Amino acid sequence: MQRFTAKRSLQNVSASLLRRCISTTSQTASVKDTDEFLARLPPFDYAPPPYSGPSADEILNKRKEFLSPSMPLLFRKPLNIVDGKMQYLFDESGRRYLDAFAGIAVVNCGHCHPDVVEPVINQIKRLQHPTVMYLNHAIAEFSEALASKLPGDLKVVFFTNSGTEANELALMMAKLYTGCQDIVSIRNGYHGNAAGTMGATGHSLWKFNVVQTGTHHALNPDPYRGVFGSDGEKYARDVQDLIQYGTTGHIAGFICEAIQGVGGMVELAPGYMSAAYDIVKKAGGLFIADEVQSGFARTGNFWGFEAHNVVPDIVTMAKGIGNGFPLGAVVTTPEIAGVLTRRCYFNTFGGNAVATTAGLAVLNVIEKEKLQENASMVGSYLKGKLSQLKEKHEIIGDVRGRGLMLGIELVSDRKLKTPATAETLHIMDQMKELGVLVGKGGYFGNVFRITPPLCFTKEDADYLVEAMDYSISKIALEDEELMMESVSSSNLMFQSKDSLSLSVQSLTLEVAEPSSEVARHALINGDNDGNKVDPIGSSRYICKQIRYTAIDKNCMVDHSPNLVKLRHVSSSAFDSQSGQVPLADNDVETNSEDNLDDETDCITVTNAVAGVDSRSKLNF
């Protein structure tokens, strides 16, 4: 529901409304000024050097002209990030932000960690890229250290440049090793944007209309939205059904994330992974663990699959492996790895000396600074605080995840689990103004993705929760101000965020959200040029209805996207408890819409009820 703020003179405010607004303000917004709030950001002993490069506007203009339009931007006003240190980022003005996104779960050790930066600098001064066709200590030492972090016979490493490449290679190896072509993956999962990985991805927002064959998508074992709740074994039966009825009975492999990152930080239902593992192995398939986001200590375990008591046949990884360097890897057994010797298979930059030097440094920092333990401790603390916030705010439908890989799903109706997409974007922007950066995900774009650097502290967690609490409370307060109880016949002015104003007799107002995610995004963030777009009367938006119920209970104005109508209803239809007249199919129109006045951009509707002199203006 779109939020509107009531504006009128103080003498016209009813005592009950004033008390309610004052009470809400004191409870939910102890800090009124953004600067005062920012002063409470945890202290940090670092100040970036002055920035003298191009401005955000200049960079944005170049980006629009020269870079692919497919690349998204976070926030209504994009940030120009020029500096970083540990869990903080700095913009062009030197302003500090608490980074709770870590470059999409990448910067596990912290931005510009000196113990990662220094060995990389030393390596790049000496040798940048020799190719793996020569011997070099960097790739050998890192592969040995990486294999030591994995169980069983998982000890053969092949380096790539990204998670997409790693998953693409893993899927091919599974097909080569088993001689089968069918892959089973999970709906809502994301595995990359190449041909094979796009097929395995179960998320239409990330799939182009190109040939994608051989993948069967099982039910998503989502404890919050899934059909079987938290019963993992029931979901696993769908994997069995897919194999039995959709394949020859034998498959190449099964791929899944322990926690679905892009899909909205969905943690798989308890018991699912181990049950699916048994089913896959009986069908001759390989079990592929996609650890691109959940790996390298982020979940409190070193690998996400460790919480599910399985040992995969292949493990893929990227993101946190290099703390920001383009690096990925596939680790498997010697027997499975042997399939790549059947032909020539090579990756020019996979195993680059600088990247693998960074990878080894990351492992050393995780061990030295006990980042796995910190992710578990601080993550549990943060999840507990966010769960408390859920009890306070109805808009929070679910808090989930492990360690420092957490998700907060926002809904406008807890019972129906209606995605609160527009509110999510608005709250994200508000949190940014308070110095906190979070990501978003999920099919509906209504899930906050909390994946900070693993050096995150409890003080950082407290500030993040406080900023989220304040931002949610602020949007709730705006809604509270709208819900006015019976007030005398004072003239009220409602001014919306989207340039719709209404001056009428006392009323209640309900605005339905636009139907598409793009439209909802534009309502808050504007169009591609940053301009606000009015959803009413615009062909880009679909508003279900805006309803005004007059206090005299005999008149209703029904405003659809293209017209305004006055409906005259009988007094018997008036609901004394809700103070509203519901729409009915047999309502009689007593005054058809007036045309829009091009000069004033105003539609005037006259109350047709006898003896009542009331005129309403709808300004666009």
XYZ file of C-alpha atoms in Angstrom:
620
model
C 0.000 0.000 0.000
C 1.360 3.419 -0.887
C 1.945 5.734 2.043
C 0.503 9.242 2.355
C 1.292 11.924 4.932
C -1.494 14.120 6.266
C -0.833 17.863 6.413
C -3.172 20.330 8.089
C -3.203 23.094 10.665
C -2.599 22.039 14.278
C -5.892 23.439 15.560
C -7.799 21.044 13.297
C -6.067 17.902 14.565
C -8.249 15.862 16.855
C -6.884 15.236 20.328
C -6.870 11.467 19.833
C -4.913 11.700 16.583
C -2.382 14.084 18.075
C -1.843 11.839 21.089
C -1.420 8.836 18.779
C 1.134 10.577 16.563
C 3.124 11.862 19.553
C 3.098 8.407 21.159
C 4.208 6.688 17.963
C 6.957 9.210 17.383
C 8.351 8.862 20.894
C 8.329 5.065 20.717
C 9.760 4.501 17.268
C 11.876 7.506 16.404
C 14.001 8.635 19.340
C 16.459 10.081 16.867
C 14.760 12.641 14.630
C 17.696 14.026 12.763
C 19.794 11.965 10.364
C 23.022 13.695 11.367
C 22.354 12.905 15.004
C 21.684 9.289 14.075
C 24.898 9.074 12.045
C 26.862 10.315 15.040
C 26.024 7.001 16.704
C 27.736 4.959 13.996
C 30.366 2.818 15.781
C 33.739 4.609 15.936
C 36.339 3.596 13.387
C 39.964 4.699 13.243
C 40.336 5.444 9.556
C 39.757 8.471 7.353
C 40.146 8.116 3.575
C 42.363 10.514 1.636
C 40.532 13.291 -0.255
C 38.921 12.186 -3.496
C 39.620 14.251 -6.618
C 38.129 12.037 -9.327
C 34.947 12.483 -11.369
C 31.663 13.069 -9.555
C 28.828 10.583 -9.214
C 26.837 12.426 -11.875
C 29.740 12.326 -14.343
C 30.267 8.611 -13.765
C 26.551 7.918 -14.099
C 26.433 9.745 -17.438
C 29.384 7.745 -18.764
C 27.846 4.546 -17.490
C 24.588 5.283 -19.318
C 26.474 5.991 -22.534
C 29.147 3.306 -22.559
C 28.149 0.426 -20.259
C 25.499 -2.221 -20.730
C 22.044 -1.087 -19.628
C 21.508 -4.523 -18.109
C 23.663 -3.684 -15.100
C 21.495 -2.607 -12.148
C 22.143 0.125 -9.602
C 21.198 0.052 -5.954
C 19.333 3.010 -4.440
C 17.335 5.866 -5.902
C 20.453 8.044 -5.833
C 23.416 5.784 -6.698
C 26.510 5.907 -4.520
C 29.970 6.709 -5.831
C 32.104 4.471 -3.608
C 35.771 5.473 -3.719
C 37.345 3.933 -0.617
C 36.937 0.977 1.721
C 38.447 -0.325 4.922
C 37.313 -3.524 6.650
C 33.517 -3.375 7.201
C 33.170 0.241 6.019
C 32.879 2.014 2.672
C 33.342 5.699 1.856
C 31.741 7.824 -0.847
C 33.231 10.724 -2.813
C 32.545 13.171 0.024
C 34.309 10.970 2.581
C 31.060 9.888 4.230
C 31.294 6.507 5.962
C 28.843 3.633 5.445
C 28.495 0.379 7.341
C 28.696 -2.265 4.617
C 26.241 -5.088 5.289
C 26.393 -6.422 1.717
C 30.165 -6.919 1.148
C 30.000 -6.609 -2.621
C 27.391 -9.414 -2.748
C 28.968 -11.721 -0.144
C 32.455 -11.283 -1.618
C 34.618 -9.285 0.787
C 34.705 -11.831 3.617
C 37.962 -10.630 5.178
C 37.049 -6.932 4.980
C 37.784 -4.211 2.454
C 41.469 -3.680 1.698
C 42.623 -5.991 4.474
C 46.375 -5.328 4.804
C 47.219 -9.033 5.068
C 45.539 -9.590 1.691
C 46.720 -6.413 0.002
C 50.421 -6.716 0.904
C 51.137 -10.211 -0.522
C 49.173 -9.288 -3.658
C 51.276 -6.161 -4.155
C 54.465 -8.137 -3.640
C 53.358 -10.766 -6.150
C 52.237 -8.294 -8.803
C 55.563 -6.465 -8.534
C 57.435 -9.674 -9.190
C 55.208 -11.637 -11.601
C 51.650 -10.969 -12.733
C 50.694 -13.782 -15.092
C 53.048 -16.626 -16.019
C 50.241 -19.069 -17.218
C 49.678 -22.411 -15.498
C 51.693 -24.095 -18.259
C 54.741 -23.039 -16.247
C 55.417 -23.990 -12.664
C 54.655 -21.354 -10.048
C 54.451 -21.680 -6.278
C 51.320 -19.519 -5.837
C 48.831 -21.869 -7.498
C 50.383 -24.981 -5.949
C 50.379 -23.611 -2.393
C 46.841 -22.308 -2.623
C 45.403 -25.522 -4.075
C 46.996 -27.520 -1.251
C 45.633 -25.152 1.408
C 42.176 -25.125 -0.193
C 41.972 -28.925 -0.413
C 42.803 -29.131 3.294
C 39.527 -27.308 4.033
C 37.394 -29.982 2.387
C 36.340 -33.428 3.671
C 36.903 -36.889 2.275
C 38.618 -37.304 -1.060
C 37.794 -33.774 -2.279
C 41.313 -32.682 -3.078
C 41.664 -31.950 -6.813
C 41.238 -28.261 -7.693
C 40.513 -26.551 -11.001
C 40.590 -22.732 -10.907
C 38.179 -20.477 -12.803
C 37.438 -16.760 -12.819
C 33.880 -16.743 -11.458
C 31.088 -18.762 -9.880
C 29.318 -19.086 -13.214
C 32.401 -20.701 -14.766
C 32.812 -22.985 -11.768
C 29.216 -24.218 -11.924
C 29.345 -24.581 -15.696
C 32.412 -26.821 -15.353
C 30.871 -28.848 -12.524
C 27.734 -29.602 -14.555
C 29.819 -30.693 -17.538
C 32.017 -32.951 -15.386
C 28.936 -34.619 -13.895
C 27.573 -35.372 -17.370
C 30.911 -36.688 -18.594
C 31.505 -38.858 -15.539
C 28.044 -40.459 -15.403
C 27.302 -40.597 -19.127
C 23.875 -39.079 -18.375
C 22.560 -35.689 -19.422
C 19.801 -34.928 -16.885
C 20.460 -32.456 -14.074
C 18.126 -31.831 -11.128
C 18.187 -28.433 -9.445
C 15.842 -26.527 -7.145
C 13.283 -23.907 -8.036
C 14.302 -20.404 -6.920
C 17.991 -21.355 -6.986
C 20.595 -19.334 -8.890
C 23.739 -20.867 -10.394
C 25.006 -18.422 -13.016
C 24.299 -16.759 -16.342
C 25.968 -19.022 -18.915
C 24.134 -21.603 -21.024
C 24.248 -24.573 -18.640
C 23.987 -22.611 -15.412
C 21.084 -20.548 -16.708
C 19.298 -23.811 -17.375
C 19.974 -24.951 -13.820
C 18.783 -21.638 -12.398
C 15.163 -21.880 -11.262
C 14.347 -18.171 -11.349
C 12.675 -16.646 -14.418
C 14.092 -13.177 -13.742
C 17.559 -14.541 -14.580
C 16.686 -16.684 -17.613
C 16.778 -15.484 -21.204
C 14.695 -17.052 -23.965
C 17.438 -19.344 -25.218
C 17.561 -23.129 -25.452
C 17.869 -24.650 -21.965
C 17.474 -28.408 -21.873
C 18.146 -31.338 -19.614
C 17.365 -29.685 -16.273
C 14.489 -30.670 -13.988
C 13.513 -28.214 -11.260
C 12.387 -29.713 -7.970
C 10.098 -28.055 -5.433
C 11.894 -25.424 -3.412
C 12.234 -26.622 0.210
C 11.378 -23.144 1.512
C 10.265 -23.272 5.168
C 8.486 -19.901 4.852
C 6.685 -20.075 1.501
C 6.962 -23.747 0.577
C 3.964 -26.087 0.389
C 5.348 -28.447 3.057
C 6.654 -25.832 5.469
C 9.760 -27.119 7.264
C 9.320 -30.795 6.387
C 12.462 -31.418 4.328
C 11.765 -35.088 3.621
C 8.443 -34.309 1.910
C 10.183 -31.894 -0.459
C 12.846 -34.512 -1.175
C 10.171 -36.897 -2.462
C 9.681 -34.514 -5.380
C 13.302 -35.164 -6.391
C 12.465 -38.862 -6.453
C 9.359 -38.195 -8.565
C 11.306 -36.077 -11.057
C 13.883 -38.821 -11.514
C 11.283 -41.573 -11.726
C 8.894 -39.862 -14.153
C 11.028 -37.278 -15.957
C 14.267 -39.132 -16.693
C 15.517 -42.597 -17.578
C 15.870 -43.265 -13.874
C 19.504 -42.240 -13.954
C 20.796 -38.679 -13.756
C 24.072 -36.822 -14.127
C 23.781 -34.811 -10.961
C 21.937 -32.633 -8.482
C 23.036 -29.050 -7.736
C 21.874 -26.827 -4.905
C 22.871 -23.998 -2.589
C 22.802 -24.558 1.170
C 21.250 -21.088 1.439
C 19.720 -19.547 -1.683
C 21.384 -16.153 -2.056
C 19.812 -14.493 -5.086
C 16.565 -16.321 -4.308
C 16.172 -14.396 -1.052
C 18.461 -16.011 1.536
C 16.265 -19.104 1.784
C 17.697 -21.756 4.087
C 16.690 -25.252 2.970
C 14.171 -27.078 5.136
C 15.757 -29.329 7.795
C 16.447 -32.841 6.578
C 16.087 -31.960 2.909
C 19.686 -32.046 1.732
C 20.548 -35.379 3.329
C 17.338 -36.983 2.018
C 17.926 -35.606 -1.488
C 21.531 -36.795 -1.312
C 20.458 -40.410 -0.768
C 17.949 -40.219 -3.634
C 20.501 -38.741 -6.040
C 23.175 -41.298 -5.214
C 20.719 -44.172 -5.803
C 20.019 -42.703 -9.242
C 23.750 -42.694 -10.031
C 24.065 -38.910 -9.928
C 26.768 -36.684 -8.497
C 25.920 -34.287 -5.698
C 27.160 -30.758 -6.463
C 27.325 -28.220 -3.628
C 27.159 -24.632 -4.890
C 29.159 -22.758 -2.241
C 29.659 -19.593 -4.272
C 27.923 -17.439 -1.656
C 27.787 -19.635 1.436
C 31.434 -20.736 1.431
C 34.547 -19.473 3.200
C 33.185 -19.284 6.756
C 30.207 -17.062 5.991
C 27.555 -19.311 7.529
C 29.519 -20.062 10.701
C 30.661 -23.329 9.155
C 33.443 -23.162 6.611
C 31.035 -24.567 4.011
C 27.276 -24.330 3.975
C 26.815 -28.056 3.274
C 28.509 -28.948 6.575
C 25.301 -28.065 8.446
C 23.483 -30.829 6.540
C 25.751 -33.830 7.190
C 26.573 -34.600 3.564
C 29.847 -34.880 1.671
C 29.381 -33.681 -1.926
C 31.073 -35.153 -4.983
C 31.869 -31.707 -6.366
C 32.095 -28.341 -4.602
C 32.006 -25.054 -6.488
C 33.139 -21.733 -5.047
C 33.890 -18.104 -5.898
C 33.043 -14.685 -4.343
C 34.585 -14.959 -0.843
C 37.477 -17.063 -2.163
C 39.481 -14.002 -3.254
C 38.072 -11.131 -1.152
C 37.301 -9.222 -4.344
C 39.708 -10.733 -6.857
C 38.047 -12.488 -9.841
C 38.588 -16.068 -8.757
C 36.559 -19.261 -8.634
C 37.252 -22.961 -8.218
C 35.886 -26.466 -8.590
C 37.091 -29.102 -6.134
C 36.345 -32.786 -6.660
C 37.832 -36.259 -6.321
C 40.753 -37.557 -8.409
C 38.461 -40.072 -10.120
C 35.906 -37.474 -11.237
C 38.623 -34.964 -12.163
C 40.034 -37.515 -14.589
C 37.212 -36.914 -17.080
C 38.837 -33.621 -18.110
C 41.843 -35.501 -19.496
C 39.716 -37.001 -22.284
C 40.138 -33.813 -24.278
C 42.055 -30.563 -23.970
C 40.513 -28.369 -21.288
C 42.177 -25.153 -20.219
C 41.423 -21.764 -18.649
C 43.829 -18.946 -19.502
C 43.329 -16.895 -16.357
C 42.268 -19.706 -14.022
C 45.025 -20.025 -11.436
C 46.509 -16.605 -12.179
C 49.450 -15.945 -9.832
C 48.040 -12.732 -8.362
C 44.542 -14.174 -7.843
C 45.789 -17.376 -6.189
C 48.110 -15.325 -3.974
C 45.035 -13.425 -2.832
C 43.172 -16.705 -2.283
C 45.889 -18.098 -0.020
C 45.993 -14.825 1.913
C 42.223 -15.057 2.464
C 42.545 -18.523 4.018
C 45.318 -17.274 6.292
C 43.277 -14.267 7.456
C 40.196 -16.407 8.142
C 42.309 -18.693 10.323
C 44.387 -15.991 12.021
C 41.444 -13.723 12.912
C 38.991 -16.556 13.650
C 36.470 -15.129 11.214
C 34.485 -18.359 11.080
C 33.895 -18.172 14.816
C 33.068 -14.467 14.571
C 30.542 -15.110 11.779
C 28.823 -17.695 13.966
C 28.803 -15.554 17.112
C 27.912 -12.170 15.608
C 25.537 -13.778 13.117
C 23.579 -15.502 15.888
C 23.483 -12.260 17.843
C 22.293 -10.281 14.821
C 19.656 -12.863 13.892
C 18.326 -12.728 17.440
C 18.061 -8.931 17.321
C 16.325 -9.074 13.943
C 13.885 -11.672 15.282
C 13.029 -9.258 18.092
C 12.449 -6.607 15.446
C 10.034 -8.976 13.731
C 7.927 -9.079 16.886
C 7.745 -5.286 16.806
C 6.984 -4.712 13.125
C 4.216 -6.516 11.243
C 5.944 -5.786 7.937
C 8.714 -8.285 8.761
C 7.369 -11.644 7.675
C 10.446 -13.811 8.135
C 13.996 -13.701 9.502
C 16.232 -16.525 8.291
C 19.728 -17.722 7.452
C 22.911 -18.738 9.266
C 25.978 -16.887 10.436
C 26.433 -13.690 8.468
C 24.233 -14.820 5.584
C 20.832 -13.575 6.706
C 17.583 -12.589 5.042
C 14.681 -10.409 6.195
C 11.524 -10.785 4.119
C 9.053 -7.888 4.139
C 5.337 -8.438 3.577
C 2.373 -6.072 3.632
C 0.137 -8.864 4.950
C 1.611 -11.570 7.184
C -1.270 -13.989 6.663
C -1.214 -13.738 2.870
C 2.562 -13.167 2.771
C 2.027 -10.366 0.247
C 5.462 -9.097 -0.887
C 6.142 -5.535 0.294
C 8.378 -4.662 -2.643
C 7.889 -0.895 -2.709
C 8.416 -0.667 1.042
C 11.629 -2.693 0.775
C 13.109 -0.228 -1.701
C 11.996 2.732 0.363
C 13.459 1.319 3.589
C 16.719 0.463 1.805
C 17.031 4.096 0.721
C 16.262 5.324 4.225
C 18.862 2.990 5.726
C 21.421 4.266 3.240
C 20.738 7.805 4.474
C 21.461 6.519 7.977
C 24.782 5.064 6.789
C 23.868 1.380 6.395
C 24.128 -0.500 3.096
C 22.155 -3.721 2.612
C 21.293 -5.722 -0.498
C 18.001 -7.144 -1.675
C 16.881 -10.337 -3.362
C 14.061 -12.813 -3.730
C 11.769 -13.250 -6.701
C 9.684 -10.242 -5.639
C 12.628 -8.092 -4.542
C 11.262 -7.915 -0.992
C 14.084 -9.578 0.961
C 16.962 -7.732 2.606
C 20.215 -9.613 2.032
C 22.533 -9.203 5.022
C 25.998 -10.482 4.051
C 28.581 -8.181 5.683
C 32.337 -8.736 5.890
C 33.064 -11.387 8.498
C 34.872 -8.855 10.700
C 31.429 -7.394 11.537
C 31.058 -6.663 15.254
C 28.162 -6.755 17.696
C 28.281 -2.940 17.772
C 27.876 -2.936 13.991
C 24.970 -5.359 14.336
C 23.304 -3.100 16.905
C 23.592 -0.091 14.627
C 22.209 -2.016 11.646
C 19.180 -3.148 13.659
C 18.620 0.343 15.031
C 18.771 1.830 11.529
C 16.326 -0.773 10.221
C 14.011 -0.234 13.179
C 14.024 3.525 12.639
C 13.464 3.213 8.889
C 10.574 0.765 9.266
C 9.074 2.854 12.062
C 9.245 5.938 9.890
C 7.216 4.346 7.099
C 4.812 2.919 9.694
C 4.376 6.383 11.212
C 3.442 7.799 7.832
C 0.794 5.114 7.511
C -0.435 5.826 11.029
C -0.877 9.502 10.239
C -3.085 8.561 7.331
C -5.453 6.348 9.295
C -7.449 9.194 10.823
C -10.406 8.402 12.999
C -13.549 10.511 13.032
C -12.593 14.148 12.941
C -14.895 17.097 12.517
C -15.619 18.454 9.060
C -12.222 20.082 8.739
C -10.611 20.355 5.353
C -7.670 17.945 5.033
C -4.762 17.928 2.584
C -3.036 14.644 1.729
C 0.246 14.903 -0.193
C 1.634 11.644 -1.518
C 5.223 10.758 -2.370
C 4.121 10.335 -5.949
C 2.701 13.802 -6.565
C -0.979 12.965 -6.019
C -2.698 15.460 -3.730
C -6.275 15.382 -2.514
C -8.321 18.045 -0.725
C -11.658 16.720 0.490
C -13.907 16.261 3.488
C -12.561 13.905 6.183
C -11.966 10.470 4.674
C -10.083 7.213 4.620
C -7.826 6.412 1.716
C -6.633 3.110 0.262
C -4.163 2.830 -2.595
C -3.315 -0.481 -4.228
C 0.229 -1.107 -5.373
C 1.152 -1.331 -9.053
C 1.316 -4.898 -10.256
C 4.816 -5.062 -11.684
C 8.142 -4.927 -9.860
C 9.438 -2.365 -12.359
C 6.479 -0.120 -11.648
C 6.856 -0.484 -7.895
C 10.542 0.358 -8.168
C 9.796 3.495 -10.166
C 7.212 4.644 -7.647
C 9.956 4.965 -5.072
C 13.042 5.549 -7.174
C 11.661 7.314 -10.233
C 12.205 6.345 -13.834
C 15.557 5.685 -15.513
C 16.275 9.411 -15.600
C 15.526 9.822 -11.907
C 12.191 11.574 -12.451
C 9.208 10.805 -10.271
C 6.446 9.094 -12.186
C 2.780 9.461 -11.245
C 1.153 6.028 -11.184
C -2.314 7.470 -11.783
C -3.169 7.802 -15.451
C 0.175 6.423 -16.565
C 0.116 3.475 -18.928
C 3.243 2.107 -17.233
C 1.365 1.432 -14.012
C -1.610 -0.612 -12.989
C -3.375 0.753 -9.921
C -6.179 -1.465 -8.762
C -8.169 1.249 -7.045
C -8.045 4.385 -4.968
C -11.021 4.639 -2.683
C -12.310 7.649 -0.749
C -15.135 7.190 1.723
C -16.803 10.439 2.709
C -17.524 10.990 6.370
C -21.201 11.737 5.595
C -21.426 8.007 4.698
C -23.636 8.620 1.680
C -20.995 9.329 -0.911
C -18.069 7.447 -2.354
C -15.563 8.453 -4.990
C -14.052 5.558 -6.911
C -10.929 6.544 -8.846
C -9.607 4.097 -11.424
C -6.458 4.677 -13.546
C -8.367 6.622 -16.209
C -11.456 8.144 -14.582
C -13.055 9.463 -11.434
C -16.607 8.488 -10.526
C -18.915 9.532 -7.727
C -21.044 6.726 -6.386
C -24.189 7.347 -4.338
C -24.977 4.530 -1.950
C -27.667 3.999 0.606
C -27.129 4.649 4.295
C -27.802 0.985 5.032
C -24.564 0.064 3.290
C -22.541 2.133 5.744
C -20.436 0.063 8.153
C -20.492 1.916 11.463
C -17.547 -0.051 12.863
C -15.137 0.526 10.010
C -16.575 3.892 9.012
C -16.496 2.839 5.362
C -18.916 2.081 2.573
C -17.754 -1.022 0.669
C -17.936 -1.053 -3.089
C -20.842 -3.036 -4.481
C -21.794 -4.175 -7.960
C -25.148 -2.400 -7.751
C -23.804 0.992 -6.730
C -25.470 3.771 -8.709
C -23.353 6.429 -10.373
C -24.900 9.837 -9.680
C -22.268 12.086 -11.149
C -20.003 10.964 -13.968
C -16.399 12.082 -14.085
C -15.463 15.577 -15.221
C -12.707 15.805 -17.789
C -9.227 16.664 -16.709
C -8.565 20.412 -16.889
C -5.317 20.713 -18.840
C -4.550 24.161 -17.403
C -4.927 23.236 -13.742
C -4.242 19.505 -14.036
C -7.220 19.046 -11.772
C -10.373 16.944 -11.833
C -13.231 18.382 -9.770
C -15.889 16.066 -8.376
C -18.998 17.481 -6.730
C -20.767 15.620 -3.949
C -24.260 14.975 -5.297
C -25.873 14.222 -1.944
C -28.664 16.739 -1.286
C -27.915 19.360 1.319
C -24.173 18.726 1.375
C -21.909 21.307 -0.199
C -18.591 19.581 -0.701
C -16.208 19.748 -3.636
C -13.197 17.491 -4.062
C -10.177 18.142 -6.226
C -7.830 15.485 -7.519
C -4.568 17.110 -8.619
C -2.147 15.272 -10.906
